[in-house]
Amino acid sequence: MKAGGPERTAGPGGPGGRDRAGRAPRRARGQDAARFALMALPVAFFAVFFAYPVAAIVSRGLHGDGGWQLGRIWDVATRSDIRHVLWFTTWQALASTALTLLVALPGAYVFARFDFRGKQVLRAVVTVPFVLPTVVVGTAFLALVGRGGLLDELWGVRLDTTVWAILLAHVFFNYAVVVRTVGGLWSQLDPRQEEAARMLGASRLAAWRRVTLPALGPAVAAAALMVFLFTFTSFGVVQILGGPTFSTLEVEIYRQTSEIFDLTTAAVLTIVQFVAVGAILAVHAATVRRRETALRLVAPDTTARRPRGAGQWALLGGVLVSIAVLLVLPLAVLVQRSFDAPGLGYYRALADDDGGVFLVAPIEAVGNSLEYALAATAIAVLIGGLAAAALTRRAGRLMRGFDALLMLPLGVSAVTVGFGFLIALDEPPLDLRASWILVPLAQALVGVPFVVRTMLPVLRAVDGRLREAAAVLGASPWRVWREVDLPMVRRALLIAAGFAFAVSLGEFGATVFIARPDNPTLPVAVARLLGRAGDLNYGQAMALSTILMVVCAVALLLLERVRTDRTGEF
Amino acid sequence: MLLSLEGATVRFGGRTVLDAVDLDVAEHETVCVLGPSGSGKSTLLRAVAGLQQLDAGRVVLDGRDQAAVPAHKRGVGLMFQDHQLFPQRDVGGNVAFGLRMHGTSRDGQAARVGELLDLVGLPGARDRAVASLSGGEQQRVALARALAPRPRLLMLDEPLGQLDRSLRERLVVELRHLFGELGTTVLAVTHDQGEAFALADRVVVMRDGRIAQSGTPLEVWQRPADAFVARFLGFDNVVEAVVGGTAADTPWGEVPVPEGSAQGPGTLLVRPAGVRLVAAADGLRCTVAARTFRGTHVAVQLQPEGAPRLEAACALREAPEPGATVGVRFDAAETVVLGAPSAQPAVKGPAPGAD
């Protein structure tokens, strides 16, 4: 132990970095420098692996005959078929978002506030759809509501010719986004806030509306934004369930790029999607910024309790039924079809190297996918964690710009990114075409926004005075982050990592372009099998999807265990 | 001086929260800053801790200007108003935090944590969760945590603010004893005069970001610097007066004042004990407006005709009924001539002369 206690000497100009500082110019500059240092890696990452490939694709489409052909933008954008695509993309995304919120918000409440047997397993179950490749989600719904599907067999109902199939698949896919984002925060809100409102004369509903809802606002907005972005850029689901009538921008970009080879139209559509997404993000940033406040967070296990009274049991029952019908049923049909051959025929076929579909046995895709997804998760957590740490301390216009920028990969066509990787990253010093890292890089790009979105609200909700308490006790800014912020956001960090892992496993649009034929990922392998005729290929696709589902479920269950383990100290 | 503030100024937007404050704290001294909420006393602590940048002036610790020293290197302790215990750590983890930050060995940490928990009267609480502690226990843990790294200056922000009265009174005594024993230098802020007087060697009264008065508790209590300090200490019998010799001309008529009082226009304070009740014909005629039972005495509100209300302290049995008419005489020993009526001086030192 030091005899004299705390250090008595301190070098001048030591690192600044306290919250409310920034009045003295010198200190402010030091803070900005630290913040920009944190931002440097994320910015470089996005510049090289996102902006550059996308720019390369766009310029290839609009650059020709010795100059820029910007007139093409107008020509393409005013075509009636393109206008139709734009309109459909927008309204189906809005409808999907509204429907998802309607179905999933009660679920978020139930997961946050109710304690019931099997809750952890159920939480993992609702997350599984989110990590399934979109192609598989489409196929599962086809098997449920399409021709010869379950509903067709039972009642002669078919939905695959209507937009309902797409909307239901989108709800299926995004249910977990709302439950995790909103429910995660909800479970940590102090119920006594609502009780205080009740004591001031607010009815149960009014207390919820005036106290809890505003506190949840940013999380609901963030979740809605994510759902909207996913459905706005929906690819696999719409391609399978949409048929020739329904086509989103992303599907159209894929068609123009890989079927018609009309790079000009694809480039214009990419720009249109980019602009639309940019506008949505700008509006979102403006609304969320105004409403983010330091919340009083408590341990989630103290807020959940067993349902009481008929109303609460009915709510729990209703949520369970909706989960069973909307989420479990399609998965069950999927699994049932995978076993629809004598003696596990489809599974055994996966180990055979005879189909000519791949250079390797399809089963090897499992190992590839896991390796890629782990690498992608590491990258995404590093990049997203740095970005979130930099964004925690509220700052100027420039940092808010970064905030919005980080969301862009969610909205930019994955197809464009994947194709852009191939075109742009093929020259030294960035000749990565032959490198295995290319796939994790593309997957991490989609994972980073999740990490940032999940961590930022929690980081910002940490009471600034706890950081001050640590600083006064001698913790440097870096120690403050490690000792105060990190333990409090560990849950969020794990959730973020889980999300990044999940989206990396399920990523399809970009990976389909860059995964090497001898190293396919699970979704790519499934898509290739689905693209071939014959019951055996279809069955193998179902079997492989089932394996992917099991892998995800196991990973998520492990995560659920870690999440509740609160004993460890660093 | 261990701590010197020199012209310390902090502005939030257009508002000056600390206005050129000069304050010295000597080693082993316990100084209590007393003021209503919004007087800038918490900002003062934050400025010393390095959590708040000064817009002008200096913070000097042990003769060193702290402008370039970040909070974590200043070696001062701060106990937050609502404790700010780390919720994810147990009691031991909280107390050991500062020791870990200063690189104390594990054994050293364990020994010091045990020592401190004994000191604050929570032996064996090391493994308890912070959430399971009562308010008083949290306060003790926060104190142990702040003391653990042996800060050269310990600062307390409303240290007992949230505790119930009996606990507060007991803890004040304990704290005073503890600080004396440890020889800790303490700078505390509070809005509670009882707390300040019980705890401090020296009391500093703040108003609107300035220091209104500084002195020993006895000095401040006996000779408030001005009307503001007097009213803040709970004295309501404050009026403008013109002093001539040993009498003052006031709205209550002629009031005797001690010999040597400042002459001319000034502000006069009459303590409730100096308001004597006599027969209605023998003094200033007043109506009894209200009575408040205060335990040791009864506070009687008196309404003279055409003059401000008066508060008198009466023995329990002698207190008149509301509505009764009584006479009032004043005791020179319980009257104090304060500063000039319009003055809001930011002066240091005990009661200034009014000239």
mmCIF file of C-alpha atoms in Angstrom, chain A residues 1-16 18-24 26-27 463 465-477 479-480 482-484 487-488 490 566 569-570, chain B residues 11-13 46 49-53 55 62 64 66-78 80 82 84-89 93-94 97-98 100-102 104-105 108 112 145-146 149-152:
data_model
loop_
_atom_site.group_PDB
_atom_site.id
_atom_site.type_symbol
_atom_site.label_atom_id
_atom_site.label_comp_id
_atom_site.label_asym_id
_atom_site.label_seq_id
_atom_site.Cartn_x
_atom_site.Cartn_y
_atom_site.Cartn_z
ATOM 1 C CA MET A 1 0.000 0.000 0.000
ATOM 2 C CA LYS A 2 1.253 3.446 -0.796
ATOM 3 C CA ALA A 3 2.287 5.309 2.286
ATOM 4 C CA GLY A 4 1.061 8.721 1.314
ATOM 5 C CA GLY A 5 -2.101 7.556 -0.355
ATOM 6 C CA PRO A 6 -2.928 9.132 -3.685
ATOM 7 C CA GLU A 7 -0.343 10.455 -6.038
ATOM 8 C CA ARG A 8 0.742 13.924 -5.258
ATOM 9 C CA THR A 9 2.337 14.701 -8.543
ATOM 10 C CA ALA A 10 0.583 15.007 -11.810
ATOM 11 C CA GLY A 11 2.135 15.906 -15.078
ATOM 12 C CA PRO A 12 0.685 18.919 -16.811
ATOM 13 C CA GLY A 13 -1.523 18.343 -19.754
ATOM 14 C CA GLY A 14 -2.574 14.893 -18.676
ATOM 15 C CA PRO A 15 -5.459 13.365 -20.581
ATOM 16 C CA GLY A 16 -8.620 15.320 -20.041
ATOM 17 C CA ARG A 18 -14.410 14.341 -18.073
ATOM 18 C CA ASP A 19 -18.002 14.790 -19.007
ATOM 19 C CA ARG A 20 -18.866 18.334 -18.350
ATOM 20 C CA ALA A 21 -15.448 19.683 -19.106
ATOM 21 C CA GLY A 22 -14.895 21.289 -22.401
ATOM 22 C CA ARG A 23 -15.061 24.864 -21.269
ATOM 23 C CA ALA A 24 -11.350 25.354 -21.082
ATOM 24 C CA ARG A 26 -7.073 23.025 -23.815
ATOM 25 C CA ARG A 27 -9.117 20.363 -22.082
ATOM 26 C CA ASP A 463 -25.336 7.829 -14.676
ATOM 27 C CA ARG A 465 -21.910 10.739 -11.656
ATOM 28 C CA LEU A 466 -20.893 7.100 -11.282
ATOM 29 C CA ARG A 467 -18.110 7.874 -13.738
ATOM 30 C CA GLU A 468 -17.246 10.934 -11.681
ATOM 31 C CA ALA A 469 -17.210 8.887 -8.494
ATOM 32 C CA ALA A 470 -14.713 6.524 -10.104
ATOM 33 C CA ALA A 471 -12.595 9.411 -11.409
ATOM 34 C CA VAL A 472 -12.397 11.022 -7.990
ATOM 35 C CA LEU A 473 -11.262 7.672 -6.585
ATOM 36 C CA GLY A 474 -8.346 7.769 -8.992
ATOM 37 C CA ALA A 475 -9.587 6.025 -12.139
ATOM 38 C CA SER A 476 -8.224 7.383 -15.420
ATOM 39 C CA PRO A 477 -10.747 7.855 -18.252
ATOM 40 C CA ARG A 479 -10.148 2.796 -16.233
ATOM 41 C CA VAL A 480 -13.487 4.551 -15.770
ATOM 42 C CA ARG A 482 -13.427 -0.445 -17.944
ATOM 43 C CA GLU A 483 -14.603 -0.304 -14.347
ATOM 44 C CA VAL A 484 -17.912 1.536 -14.612
ATOM 45 C CA PRO A 487 -19.616 -3.946 -16.237
ATOM 46 C CA MET A 488 -22.876 -2.098 -16.710
ATOM 47 C CA ARG A 490 -21.665 -6.227 -20.321
ATOM 48 C CA ARG A 566 -23.822 -11.800 -12.759
ATOM 49 C CA GLU A 569 -15.623 -9.680 -11.719
ATOM 50 C CA PHE A 570 -12.894 -8.743 -14.120
ATOM 51 C CA ARG B 11 -20.608 30.150 -15.433
ATOM 52 C CA PHE B 12 -23.369 27.963 -16.842
ATOM 53 C CA GLY B 13 -24.506 29.759 -19.943
ATOM 54 C CA ARG B 46 -16.966 19.740 -8.231
ATOM 55 C CA ALA B 49 -12.513 17.683 -7.471
ATOM 56 C CA GLY B 50 -11.706 18.545 -11.074
ATOM 57 C CA LEU B 51 -15.145 17.517 -12.322
ATOM 58 C CA GLN B 52 -16.002 21.103 -13.213
ATOM 59 C CA GLN B 53 -13.778 23.407 -15.191
ATOM 60 C CA ASP B 55 -13.996 29.824 -16.173
ATOM 61 C CA ASP B 62 -0.682 21.843 -1.499
ATOM 62 C CA ARG B 64 0.117 23.387 -6.776
ATOM 63 C CA GLN B 66 -4.635 22.089 -10.370
ATOM 64 C CA ALA B 67 -5.767 23.517 -13.707
ATOM 65 C CA ALA B 68 -3.984 20.852 -15.736
ATOM 66 C CA VAL B 69 -4.586 18.016 -13.288
ATOM 67 C CA PRO B 70 -7.483 15.726 -14.217
ATOM 68 C CA ALA B 71 -9.893 14.560 -11.524
ATOM 69 C CA HIS B 72 -8.355 11.141 -11.071
ATOM 70 C CA LYS B 73 -4.926 12.573 -10.256
ATOM 71 C CA ARG B 74 -5.945 15.190 -7.731
ATOM 72 C CA GLY B 75 -5.906 12.851 -4.769
ATOM 73 C CA VAL B 76 -9.054 14.251 -3.221
ATOM 74 C CA GLY B 77 -12.044 12.236 -2.089
ATOM 75 C CA LEU B 78 -15.634 13.165 -2.826
ATOM 76 C CA PHE B 80 -21.614 12.200 -3.504
ATOM 77 C CA ASP B 82 -26.733 10.194 -3.266
ATOM 78 C CA GLN B 84 -23.234 6.783 -6.167
ATOM 79 C CA LEU B 85 -22.134 3.364 -5.003
ATOM 80 C CA PHE B 86 -21.264 1.067 -7.890
ATOM 81 C CA PRO B 87 -24.343 -1.144 -8.146
ATOM 82 C CA GLN B 88 -22.593 -4.101 -9.741
ATOM 83 C CA ARG B 89 -20.013 -4.404 -6.947
ATOM 84 C CA GLY B 93 -15.644 -4.052 -4.052
ATOM 85 C CA ASN B 94 -16.871 -0.515 -3.601
ATOM 86 C CA PHE B 97 -12.171 0.550 -5.704
ATOM 87 C CA GLY B 98 -9.934 3.533 -4.983
ATOM 88 C CA ARG B 100 -7.227 -0.797 -6.801
ATOM 89 C CA MET B 101 -6.972 2.384 -8.846
ATOM 90 C CA HIS B 102 -3.890 3.315 -6.878
ATOM 91 C CA THR B 104 -2.551 -1.324 -3.793
ATOM 92 C CA SER B 105 -1.756 -5.016 -3.435
ATOM 93 C CA GLY B 108 -3.251 -4.400 1.306
ATOM 94 C CA ARG B 112 -7.662 -1.645 4.468
ATOM 95 C CA ARG B 145 -14.991 4.181 -0.023
ATOM 96 C CA ALA B 146 -14.008 7.847 -0.057
ATOM 97 C CA PRO B 149 -7.291 5.772 -0.612
ATOM 98 C CA ARG B 150 -6.383 8.242 2.161
ATOM 99 C CA PRO B 151 -7.299 11.396 0.258
ATOM 100 C CA ARG B 152 -5.465 14.524 1.345
#
